Coordinates of C-alpha atoms in Angstrom, one line a residue:
X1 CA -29.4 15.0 20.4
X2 CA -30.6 13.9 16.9
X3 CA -28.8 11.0 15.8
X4 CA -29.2 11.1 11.8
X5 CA -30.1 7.0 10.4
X6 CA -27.0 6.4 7.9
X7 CA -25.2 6.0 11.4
X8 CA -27.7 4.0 13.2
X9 CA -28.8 1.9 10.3
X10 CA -25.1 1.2 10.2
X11 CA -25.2 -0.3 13.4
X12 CA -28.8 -2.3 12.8
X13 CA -26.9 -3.7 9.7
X14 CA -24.1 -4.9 11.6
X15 CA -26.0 -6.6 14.4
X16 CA -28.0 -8.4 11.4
X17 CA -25.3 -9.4 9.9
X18 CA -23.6 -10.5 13.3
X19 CA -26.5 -13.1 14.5
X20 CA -26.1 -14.8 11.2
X21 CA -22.3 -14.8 11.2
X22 CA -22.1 -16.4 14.4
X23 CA -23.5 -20.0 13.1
X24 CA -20.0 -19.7 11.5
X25 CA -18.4 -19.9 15.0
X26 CA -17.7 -23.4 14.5
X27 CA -15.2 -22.6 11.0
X28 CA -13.5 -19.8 13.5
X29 CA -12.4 -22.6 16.3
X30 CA -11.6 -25.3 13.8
X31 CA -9.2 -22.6 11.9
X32 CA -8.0 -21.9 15.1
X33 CA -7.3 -25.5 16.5
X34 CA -5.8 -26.1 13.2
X35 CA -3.6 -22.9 13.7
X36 CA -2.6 -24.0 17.0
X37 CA -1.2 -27.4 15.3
X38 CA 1.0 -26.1 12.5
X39 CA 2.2 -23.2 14.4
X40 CA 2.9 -25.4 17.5
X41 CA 4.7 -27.5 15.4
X42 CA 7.0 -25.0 13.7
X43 CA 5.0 -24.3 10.4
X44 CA 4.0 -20.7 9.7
X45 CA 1.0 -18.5 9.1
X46 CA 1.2 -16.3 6.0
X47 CA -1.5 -13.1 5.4
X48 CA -2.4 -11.1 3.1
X49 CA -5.4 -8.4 2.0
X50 CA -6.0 -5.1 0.4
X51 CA -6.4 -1.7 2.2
X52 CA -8.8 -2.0 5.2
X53 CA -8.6 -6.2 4.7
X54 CA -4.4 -5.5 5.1
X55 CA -5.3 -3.8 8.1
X56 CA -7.2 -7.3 9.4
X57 CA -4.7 -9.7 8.3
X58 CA -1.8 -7.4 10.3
X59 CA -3.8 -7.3 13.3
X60 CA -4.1 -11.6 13.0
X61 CA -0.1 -11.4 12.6
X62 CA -0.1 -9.6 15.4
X63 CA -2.0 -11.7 17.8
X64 CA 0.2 -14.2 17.2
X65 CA 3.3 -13.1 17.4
X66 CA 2.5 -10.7 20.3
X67 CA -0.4 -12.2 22.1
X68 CA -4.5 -12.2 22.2
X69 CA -5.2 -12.2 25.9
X70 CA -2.9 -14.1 27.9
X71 CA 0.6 -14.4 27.8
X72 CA 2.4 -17.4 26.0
X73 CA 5.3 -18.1 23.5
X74 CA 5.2 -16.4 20.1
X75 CA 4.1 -17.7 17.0
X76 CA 5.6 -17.4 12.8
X77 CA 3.2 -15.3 11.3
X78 CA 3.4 -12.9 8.7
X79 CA 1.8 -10.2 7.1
X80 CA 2.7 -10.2 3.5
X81 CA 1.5 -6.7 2.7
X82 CA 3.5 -5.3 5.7
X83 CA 7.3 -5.6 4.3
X84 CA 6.9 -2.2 1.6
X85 CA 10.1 -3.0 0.3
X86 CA 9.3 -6.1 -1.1
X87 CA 6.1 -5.3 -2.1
X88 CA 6.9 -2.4 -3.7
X89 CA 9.9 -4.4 -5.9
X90 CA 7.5 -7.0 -6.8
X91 CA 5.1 -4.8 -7.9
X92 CA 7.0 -2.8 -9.9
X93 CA 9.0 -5.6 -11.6
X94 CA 6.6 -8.4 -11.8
X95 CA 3.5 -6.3 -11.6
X96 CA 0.6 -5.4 -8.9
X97 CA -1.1 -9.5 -9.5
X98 CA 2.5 -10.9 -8.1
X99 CA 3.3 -8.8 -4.9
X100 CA 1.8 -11.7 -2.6
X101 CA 2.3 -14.6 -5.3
X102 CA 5.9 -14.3 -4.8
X103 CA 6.2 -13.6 -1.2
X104 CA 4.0 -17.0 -0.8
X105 CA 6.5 -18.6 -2.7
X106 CA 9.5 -17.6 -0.7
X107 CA 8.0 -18.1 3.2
X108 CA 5.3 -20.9 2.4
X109 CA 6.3 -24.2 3.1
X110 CA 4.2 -27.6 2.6
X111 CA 1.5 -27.7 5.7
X112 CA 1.7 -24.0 6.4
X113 CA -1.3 -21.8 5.8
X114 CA -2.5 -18.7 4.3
X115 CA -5.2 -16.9 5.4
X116 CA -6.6 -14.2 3.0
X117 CA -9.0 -11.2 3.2
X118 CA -11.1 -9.7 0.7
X119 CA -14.3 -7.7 1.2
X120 CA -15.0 -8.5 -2.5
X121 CA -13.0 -11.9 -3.1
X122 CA -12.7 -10.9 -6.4
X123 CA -8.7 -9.0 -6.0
X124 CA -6.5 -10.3 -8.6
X125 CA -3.4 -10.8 -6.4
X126 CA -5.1 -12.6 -3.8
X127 CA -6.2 -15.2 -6.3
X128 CA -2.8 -15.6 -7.6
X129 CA -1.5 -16.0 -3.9
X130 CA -4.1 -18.3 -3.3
X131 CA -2.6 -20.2 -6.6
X132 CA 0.5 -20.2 -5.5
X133 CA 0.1 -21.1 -2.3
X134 CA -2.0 -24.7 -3.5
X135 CA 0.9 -25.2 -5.8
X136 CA 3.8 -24.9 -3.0
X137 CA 1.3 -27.2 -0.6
X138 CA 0.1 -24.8 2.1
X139 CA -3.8 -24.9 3.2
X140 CA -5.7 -21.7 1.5
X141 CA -8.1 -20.1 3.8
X142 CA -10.4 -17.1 3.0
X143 CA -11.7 -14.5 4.8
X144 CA -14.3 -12.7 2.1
X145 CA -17.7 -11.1 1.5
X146 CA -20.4 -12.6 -0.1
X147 CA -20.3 -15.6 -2.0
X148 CA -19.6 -16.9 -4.7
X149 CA -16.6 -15.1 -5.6
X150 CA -13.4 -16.2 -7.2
X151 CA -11.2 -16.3 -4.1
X152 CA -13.6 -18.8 -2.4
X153 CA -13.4 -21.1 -5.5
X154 CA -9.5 -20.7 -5.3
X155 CA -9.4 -21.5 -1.6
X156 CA -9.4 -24.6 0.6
X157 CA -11.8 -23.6 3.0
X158 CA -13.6 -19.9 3.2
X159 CA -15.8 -18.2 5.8
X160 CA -18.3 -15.8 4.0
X161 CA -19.9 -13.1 5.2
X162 CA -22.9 -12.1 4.2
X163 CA -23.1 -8.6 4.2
X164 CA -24.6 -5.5 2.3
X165 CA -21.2 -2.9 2.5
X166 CA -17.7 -4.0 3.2
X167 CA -17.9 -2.4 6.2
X168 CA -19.8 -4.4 7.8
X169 CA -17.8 -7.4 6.3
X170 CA -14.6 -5.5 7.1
X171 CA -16.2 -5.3 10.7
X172 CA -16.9 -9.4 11.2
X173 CA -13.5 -10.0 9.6
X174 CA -12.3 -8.9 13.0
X175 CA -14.3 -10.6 14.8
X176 CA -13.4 -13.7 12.8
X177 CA -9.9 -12.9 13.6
X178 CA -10.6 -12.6 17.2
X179 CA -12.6 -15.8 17.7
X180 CA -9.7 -17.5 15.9
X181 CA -7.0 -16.2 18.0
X182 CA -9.0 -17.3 21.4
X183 CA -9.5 -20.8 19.8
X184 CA -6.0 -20.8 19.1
X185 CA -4.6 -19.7 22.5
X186 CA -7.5 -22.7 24.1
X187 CA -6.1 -24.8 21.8
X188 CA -2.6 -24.3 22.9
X189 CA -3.3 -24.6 26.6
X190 CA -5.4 -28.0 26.0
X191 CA -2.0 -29.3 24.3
X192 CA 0.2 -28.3 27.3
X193 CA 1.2 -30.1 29.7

């Protein structure tokens, strides 16, 4: 069977990209310890990305509230993109730049966090989430592509990936996500009694 190279040089990109992203393994477990203190302590974890990076920050939200391996309580965290209703409103009254903004502004308290996803770091309402967010006190983290871009100036802490499609940076933002959630569950059963 002739395998054609767009779809193995896929694959060669990813692994390239995956032995350098994995010196960031240290941001992952500190994001995830950090997790494991605010949402332990009754904060909240608020997400938020655009098309295949909604997709990411749902599955996160997920994790959380369901669970990553092993059973255990469940944790506040939402995915802003995921209630249409609001988004939808927002959008339509306050236009596309606010729909996360003002969702920030209504679930974020002081100490809780918000994790964002971009490919390109450069979407207009994650920037103004990430605004808002700083403004109401909650840590700004971001999940993005290459840097520099304008969400990684507008955040608190970002993990870039460094990466020639955003599929292959769609593709580490899940592992990100994943080595956060098991930081966050080893986290959790350090803590316990």
């Amino acid at each position: 069977m002739t395998v054609h190279p767009p779809v193995t040089e896929h694959c060669d990109e990813l692994l390239d990209a995956l032995g350098a992203f994995r010196a960031s393994a240290h941001v992952t477990e500190r994001w995830g310890r950090r997790l494991s203190d605010v949402l332990g302590g009754g904060g909240r974890l608020l997400a938020a990305g655009n098309g295949g990076s909604a997709a990411q920050a749902q599955h996160l939200t997920a994790e959380l509230v369901g669970r990553y391996r092993t059973d255990r309580p469940p944790f506040s965290a939402i995915a802003l993109h995921a209630d249409t209703s609001s988004t939808t409103a927002i959008a339509n009254d306050y236009g596309v730049d606010e729909v996360f903004a003002r969702q920030v502004c209504a679930h974020g308290r002081t100490g809780d966090v918000l994790m964002l996803l971009s490919t390109s770091g450069a979407s207009a309402n994650l920037t103004s989430a990430a605004d808002a967010a700083r403004a109401a006190g909650l840590v700004v983290w971001a999940l993005t592509g290459p840097a520099p871009n304008p969400l990684t100036a507008g955040s608190d802490e970002a993990l870039c990936v460094e990466a020639a499609s955003a599929a292959t940076v769609q593709e580490l933002h899940l592992v990100a996500v994943h080595m956060i959630c098991a930081a966050f569950d080893a986290a959790l059963e350090r803590g316990m009694p």
